[in-house]
Coordinates of C-alpha atoms and ligand atoms in Angstrom, one line a residue:
X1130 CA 13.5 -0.6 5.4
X1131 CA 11.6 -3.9 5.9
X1132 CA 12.1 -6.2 7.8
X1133 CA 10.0 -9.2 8.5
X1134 CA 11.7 -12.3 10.5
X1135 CA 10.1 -15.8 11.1
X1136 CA 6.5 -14.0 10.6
X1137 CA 3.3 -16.5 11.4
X1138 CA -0.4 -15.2 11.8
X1139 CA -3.1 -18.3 12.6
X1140 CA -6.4 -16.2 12.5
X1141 CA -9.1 -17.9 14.9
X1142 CA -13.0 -18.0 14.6
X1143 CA -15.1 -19.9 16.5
X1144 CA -14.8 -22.7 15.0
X1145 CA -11.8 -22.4 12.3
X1146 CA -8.3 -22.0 12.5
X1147 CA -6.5 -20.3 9.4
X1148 CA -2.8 -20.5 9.4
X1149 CA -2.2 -17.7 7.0
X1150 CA 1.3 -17.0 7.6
X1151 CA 4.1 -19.1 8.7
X1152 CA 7.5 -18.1 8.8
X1153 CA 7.8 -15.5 6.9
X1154 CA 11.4 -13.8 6.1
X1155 CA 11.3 -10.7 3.8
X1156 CA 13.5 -8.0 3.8
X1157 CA 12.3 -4.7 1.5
X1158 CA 15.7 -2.3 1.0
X1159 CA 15.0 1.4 1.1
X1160 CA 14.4 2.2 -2.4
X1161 CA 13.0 -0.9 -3.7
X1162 CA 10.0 -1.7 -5.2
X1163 CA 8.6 -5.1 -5.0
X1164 CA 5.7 -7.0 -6.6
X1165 CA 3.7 -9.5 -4.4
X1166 CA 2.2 -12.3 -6.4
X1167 CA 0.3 -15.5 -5.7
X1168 CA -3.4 -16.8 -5.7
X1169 CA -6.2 -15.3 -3.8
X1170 CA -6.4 -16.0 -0.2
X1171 CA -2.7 -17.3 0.1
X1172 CA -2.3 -14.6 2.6
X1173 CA -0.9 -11.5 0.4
X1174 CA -2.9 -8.7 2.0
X1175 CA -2.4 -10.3 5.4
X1176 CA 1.4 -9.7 4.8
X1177 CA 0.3 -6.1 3.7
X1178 CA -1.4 -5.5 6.4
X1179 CA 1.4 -7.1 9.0
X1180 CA 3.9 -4.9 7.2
X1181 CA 2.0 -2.1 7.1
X1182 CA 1.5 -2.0 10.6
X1183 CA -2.7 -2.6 10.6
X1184 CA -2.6 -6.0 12.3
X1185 CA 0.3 -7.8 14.7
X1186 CA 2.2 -10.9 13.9
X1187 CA 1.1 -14.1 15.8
X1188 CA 5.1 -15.0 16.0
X1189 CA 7.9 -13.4 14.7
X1190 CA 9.4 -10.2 14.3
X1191 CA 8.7 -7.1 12.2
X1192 CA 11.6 -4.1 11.9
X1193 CA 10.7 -0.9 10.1
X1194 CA 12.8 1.6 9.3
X1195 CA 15.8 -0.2 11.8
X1196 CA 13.2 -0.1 14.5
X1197 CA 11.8 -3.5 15.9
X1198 CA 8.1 -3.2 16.6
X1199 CA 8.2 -5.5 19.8
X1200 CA 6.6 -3.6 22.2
X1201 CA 4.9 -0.7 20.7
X1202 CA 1.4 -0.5 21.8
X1203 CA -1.3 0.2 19.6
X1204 CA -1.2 4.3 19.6
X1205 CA 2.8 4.0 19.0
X1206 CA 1.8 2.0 16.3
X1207 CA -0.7 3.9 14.5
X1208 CA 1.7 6.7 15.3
X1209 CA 4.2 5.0 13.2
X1210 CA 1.8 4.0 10.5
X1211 CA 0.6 7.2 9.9
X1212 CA 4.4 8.7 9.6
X1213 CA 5.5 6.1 7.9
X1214 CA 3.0 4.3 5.0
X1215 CA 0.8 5.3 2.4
X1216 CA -2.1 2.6 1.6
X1217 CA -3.4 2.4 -2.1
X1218 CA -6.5 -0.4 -2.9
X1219 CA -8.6 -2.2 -5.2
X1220 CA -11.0 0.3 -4.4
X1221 CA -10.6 3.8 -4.2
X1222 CA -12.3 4.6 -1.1
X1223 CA -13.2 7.9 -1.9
X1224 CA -15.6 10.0 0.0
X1225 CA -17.9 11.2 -2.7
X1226 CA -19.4 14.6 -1.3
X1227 CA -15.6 16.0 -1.2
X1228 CA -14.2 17.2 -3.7
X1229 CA -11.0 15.9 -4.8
X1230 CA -8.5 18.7 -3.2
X1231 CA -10.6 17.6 0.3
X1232 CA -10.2 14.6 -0.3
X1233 CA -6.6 14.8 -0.4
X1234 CA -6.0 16.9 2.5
X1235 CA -7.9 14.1 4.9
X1236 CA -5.1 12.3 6.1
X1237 CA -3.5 15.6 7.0
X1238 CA -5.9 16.5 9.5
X1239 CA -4.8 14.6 11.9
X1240 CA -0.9 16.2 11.3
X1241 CA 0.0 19.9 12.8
X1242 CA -0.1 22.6 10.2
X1243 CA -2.1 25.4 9.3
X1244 CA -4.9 24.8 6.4
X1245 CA -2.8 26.8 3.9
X1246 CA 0.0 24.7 4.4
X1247 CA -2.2 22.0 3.9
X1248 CA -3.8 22.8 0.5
X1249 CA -0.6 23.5 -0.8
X1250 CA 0.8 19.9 0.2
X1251 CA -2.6 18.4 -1.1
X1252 CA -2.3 20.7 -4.8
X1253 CA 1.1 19.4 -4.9
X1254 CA 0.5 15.5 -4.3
X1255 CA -2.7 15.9 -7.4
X1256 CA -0.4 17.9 -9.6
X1257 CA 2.5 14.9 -9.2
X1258 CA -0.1 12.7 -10.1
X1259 CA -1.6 14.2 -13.4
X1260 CA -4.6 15.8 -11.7
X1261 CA -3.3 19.2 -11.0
X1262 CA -6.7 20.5 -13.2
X1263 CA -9.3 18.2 -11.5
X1264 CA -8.8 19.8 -8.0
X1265 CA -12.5 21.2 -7.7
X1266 CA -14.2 18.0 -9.4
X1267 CA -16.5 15.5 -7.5
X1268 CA -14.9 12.1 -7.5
X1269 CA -17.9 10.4 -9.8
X1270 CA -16.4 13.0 -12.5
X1271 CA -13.6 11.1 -12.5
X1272 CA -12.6 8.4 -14.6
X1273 CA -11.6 5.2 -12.8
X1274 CA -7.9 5.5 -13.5
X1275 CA -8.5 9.3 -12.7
X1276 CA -10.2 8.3 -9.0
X1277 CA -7.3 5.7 -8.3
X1278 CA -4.9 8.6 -8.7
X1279 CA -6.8 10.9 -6.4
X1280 CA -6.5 7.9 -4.3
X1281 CA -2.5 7.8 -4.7
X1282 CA -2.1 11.9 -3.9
X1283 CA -4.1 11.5 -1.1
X1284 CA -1.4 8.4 -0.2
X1285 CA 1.1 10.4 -0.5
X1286 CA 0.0 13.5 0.5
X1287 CA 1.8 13.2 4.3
X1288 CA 4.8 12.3 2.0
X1289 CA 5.1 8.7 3.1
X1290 CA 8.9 6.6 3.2
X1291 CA 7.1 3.5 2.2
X1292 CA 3.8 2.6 -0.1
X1293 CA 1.6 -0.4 0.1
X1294 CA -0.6 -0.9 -2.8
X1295 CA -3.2 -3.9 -2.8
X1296 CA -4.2 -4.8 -6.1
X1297 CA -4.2 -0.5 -7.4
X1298 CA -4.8 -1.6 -10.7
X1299 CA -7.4 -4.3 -9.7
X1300 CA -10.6 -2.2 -11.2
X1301 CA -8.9 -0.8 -14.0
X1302 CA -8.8 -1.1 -17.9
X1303 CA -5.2 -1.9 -19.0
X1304 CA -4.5 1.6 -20.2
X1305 CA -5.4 2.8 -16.6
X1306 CA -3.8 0.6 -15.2
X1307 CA -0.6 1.3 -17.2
X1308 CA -0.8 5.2 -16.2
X1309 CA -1.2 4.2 -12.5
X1310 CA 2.0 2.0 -12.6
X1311 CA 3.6 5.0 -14.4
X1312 CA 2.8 6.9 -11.4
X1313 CA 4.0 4.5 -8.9
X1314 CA 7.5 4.1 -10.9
X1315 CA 7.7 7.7 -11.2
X1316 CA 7.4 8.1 -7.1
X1317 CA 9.6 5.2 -6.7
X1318 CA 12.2 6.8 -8.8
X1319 CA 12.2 9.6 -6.0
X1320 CA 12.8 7.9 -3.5
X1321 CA 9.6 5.8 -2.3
X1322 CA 9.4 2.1 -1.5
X1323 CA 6.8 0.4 -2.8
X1324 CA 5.4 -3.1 -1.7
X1325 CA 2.5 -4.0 -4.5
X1326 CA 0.3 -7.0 -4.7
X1327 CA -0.7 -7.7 -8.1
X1328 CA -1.7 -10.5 -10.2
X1329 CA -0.6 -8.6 -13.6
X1330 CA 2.8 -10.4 -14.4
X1331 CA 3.1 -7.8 -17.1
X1332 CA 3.0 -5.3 -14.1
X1333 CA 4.9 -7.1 -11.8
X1334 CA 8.1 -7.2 -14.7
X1335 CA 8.0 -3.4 -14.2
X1336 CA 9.1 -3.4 -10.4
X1337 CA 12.4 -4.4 -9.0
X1338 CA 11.8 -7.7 -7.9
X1339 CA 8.9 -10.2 -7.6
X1340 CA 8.0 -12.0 -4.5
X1341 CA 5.8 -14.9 -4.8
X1342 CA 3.4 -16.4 -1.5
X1343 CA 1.6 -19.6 -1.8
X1344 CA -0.1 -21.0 0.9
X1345 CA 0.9 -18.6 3.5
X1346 CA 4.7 -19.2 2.7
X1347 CA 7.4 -17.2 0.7
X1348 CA 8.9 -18.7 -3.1
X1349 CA 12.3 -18.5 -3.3
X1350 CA 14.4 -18.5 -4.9
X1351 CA 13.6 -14.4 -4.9
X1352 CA 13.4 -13.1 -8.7
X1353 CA 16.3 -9.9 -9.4
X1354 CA 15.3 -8.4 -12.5
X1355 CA 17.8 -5.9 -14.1
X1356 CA 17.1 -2.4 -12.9
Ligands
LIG911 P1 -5.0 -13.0 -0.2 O1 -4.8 -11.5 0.1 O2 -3.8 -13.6 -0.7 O3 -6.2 -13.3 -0.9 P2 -5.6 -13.1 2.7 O4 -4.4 -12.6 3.4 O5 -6.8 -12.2 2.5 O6 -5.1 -13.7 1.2 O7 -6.1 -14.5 3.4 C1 -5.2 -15.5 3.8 C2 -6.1 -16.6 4.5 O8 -6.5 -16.1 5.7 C3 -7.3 -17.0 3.7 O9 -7.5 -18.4 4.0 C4 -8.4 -16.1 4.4 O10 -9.7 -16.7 4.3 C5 -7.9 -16.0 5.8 N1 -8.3 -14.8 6.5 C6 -7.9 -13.5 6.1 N2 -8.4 -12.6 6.9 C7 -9.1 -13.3 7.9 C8 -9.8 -12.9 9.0 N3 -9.9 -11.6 9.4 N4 -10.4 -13.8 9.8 C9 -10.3 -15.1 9.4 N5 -9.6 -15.6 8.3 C10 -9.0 -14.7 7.6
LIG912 P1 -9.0 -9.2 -1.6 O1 -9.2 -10.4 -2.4 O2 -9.4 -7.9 -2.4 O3 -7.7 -9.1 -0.9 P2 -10.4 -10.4 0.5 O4 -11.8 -10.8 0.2 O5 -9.3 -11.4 0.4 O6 -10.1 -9.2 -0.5 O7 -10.3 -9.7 1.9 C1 -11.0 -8.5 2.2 C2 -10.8 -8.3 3.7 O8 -11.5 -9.4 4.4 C3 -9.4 -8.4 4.2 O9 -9.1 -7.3 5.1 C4 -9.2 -9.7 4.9 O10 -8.4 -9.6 6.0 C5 -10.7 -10.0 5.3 N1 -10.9 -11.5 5.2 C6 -10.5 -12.3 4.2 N2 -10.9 -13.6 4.4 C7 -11.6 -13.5 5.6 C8 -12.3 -14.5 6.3 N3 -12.3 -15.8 6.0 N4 -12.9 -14.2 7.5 C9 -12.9 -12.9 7.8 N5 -12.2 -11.9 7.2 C10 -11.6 -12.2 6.0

C-alpha cells in the first residue's frame, strides 16, 4: 500500500543543512497498522509528510497504492492525496464558528456530490466515531478527546484507504487518549491503514507493528507483534 525505497530529504536554509532522511525503506501492507516511534526531531513527521504525499523526497522512491509517484506534478499529487489519506494531529485544527457536522463535511467540498449526500456521509463518519449526538455543538463544547474525534470523522469523512495520525493522542488525558486509539483500531479493523506517530509505547503495543527512526534512519530489526 506503501511503499518508500531509498528515501532521503536534506532540508536547506540559508545557512543550515538538515539531513532529515536518509535512505529510507518502509513498506506499509494494506491493512496494517503501524506505530512510528523515536525522539523529537528525528524526522517522524517528515516521513509522514513524505508518505502522505505533502512534501517530495530529495532521493528515492515513493509507491502508493502500486503507483510510483515519479512524475506526478503537484495537482496529480494533491489529487491523489485528497483520494487517498486522511491526516489526524496533535492538534485538532478545528474551525471554531462551525459547528461540528460543518466541520466535517469541509473536506467534501471540494468532492462532486450534492449537499444531502454530503450531510449524510458527514452524520455517518460522527456517529462511527461516538459523536452521532454532538452534531449541532460548537467545537469549544467539546471535550478534548471529544474535538480529536470530530477531528477523525472529518478524516475520514471522504472515506480515506490510508490514515496518517501525528501524535492524535498528543494533547490528551490517558482515558482520551485510550477512546481515540479505540477508534483508530476499530477503523483499522475495517479495512483502513494506519501509519501513527506516537511516543506512548503502551499505544504503540496496540498496533500491528512498531517502527522505530532515530536520526533520520529506520531501526530494524522491524518489531511483529501477534495480531
Ligand atoms: P520529528 O517529527 O521526529 O520531531 P521532524 O521530521 O519534524 O522530526 O524534523 C527532522 C529534522 O528536520 C529536525 O532536525 C528538524 O529541525 C528538521 N526540519 C523539519 N522540518 C524542517 C523544515 N521545514 N526546514 C528545515 N528543517 C526542518
Ligand atoms: P511536532 O513536534 O509536533 O512534530 P515540530 O515542531 O517538530 O512539531 O514541527 C512542526 C512543523 O514545523 C513541521 O511541519 C515541521 O516540518 C516544521 N519544522 C520543524 N523543524 C523545523 C525547522 N528547523 N525549520 C523549519 N520548520 C521546521
Amino acid at each position: 500500500m506503501i511503499k518508500l525505497n531509498k528515501v532521503s530529504k536534506t532540508y536547506r536554509t540559508d545557512k543550515v543543512e538538515t539531513l532529515a532522511l536518509r535512505d529510507i525503506d518502509l513498506h506499509v501492507r494494506e491493512g496494517e497498522f503501524v506505530a512510528m516511534m523515536g525522539p523529537s526531531g528525528c524526522g517522524k513527521s517528515t516521513l509522514l509528510n513524505i508518505i502522505g504525499l505533502l512534501d517530495r523526497p530529495g532521493q528515492g522512491s515513493v509507491e502508493i497504492g502500486g503507483v510510483s509517484m515519479k512524475g506526478h506534478g503537484d495537482r496529480q499529487l494533491a489529487a491523489l492525496r485528497n483520494r487517498t489519506f486522511g491526516f489526524i494531529f496533535q492538534s485538532f485544527h478545528l474551525i471554531p464558528d462551525l459547528r461540528v457536522i460543518d466541520n466535517v463535511e469541509l473536506p467534501l467540498l471540494y468532492r462532486s456530490g450534492g449537499g444531502a449526500e454530503r450531510r449524510r456521509l458527514a452524520r455517518e463518519a460522527l456517529e462511527k466515531v461516538g459523536l452521532g449526538a454532538r452534531m449541532d455543538h460548537y467545537p469549544n463544547q467539546l471535550s478534548g478527546g471529544q474535538q480529536q474525534r470530530v477531528a477523525i470523522a472529518r478524516a475520514i469523512v471522504g472515506q480515506p484507504k490510508i490514515l496518517l495520525a501525528d501524535e492524535p493522542t498528543g494533547n490528551l488525558d490517558s482515558k482520551m487518549g485510550e477512546e481515540v486509539m479505540d477508534i483508530l483500531l476499530k477503523l483499522n479493523g475495517e479495512g483502513t491503514t494506519v501509519v501513527m506517530v506516537t511516543h506512548d509505547e503502551q499505544e504503540a503495543r496496540r498496533t500491528n507493528r512498531i517502527v522505530r527512526v532515530f536520526d533520520g534512519q529506520l531501526v530494524t530489526p522491524e518489531h511483529l507483534h501477534a495480531a
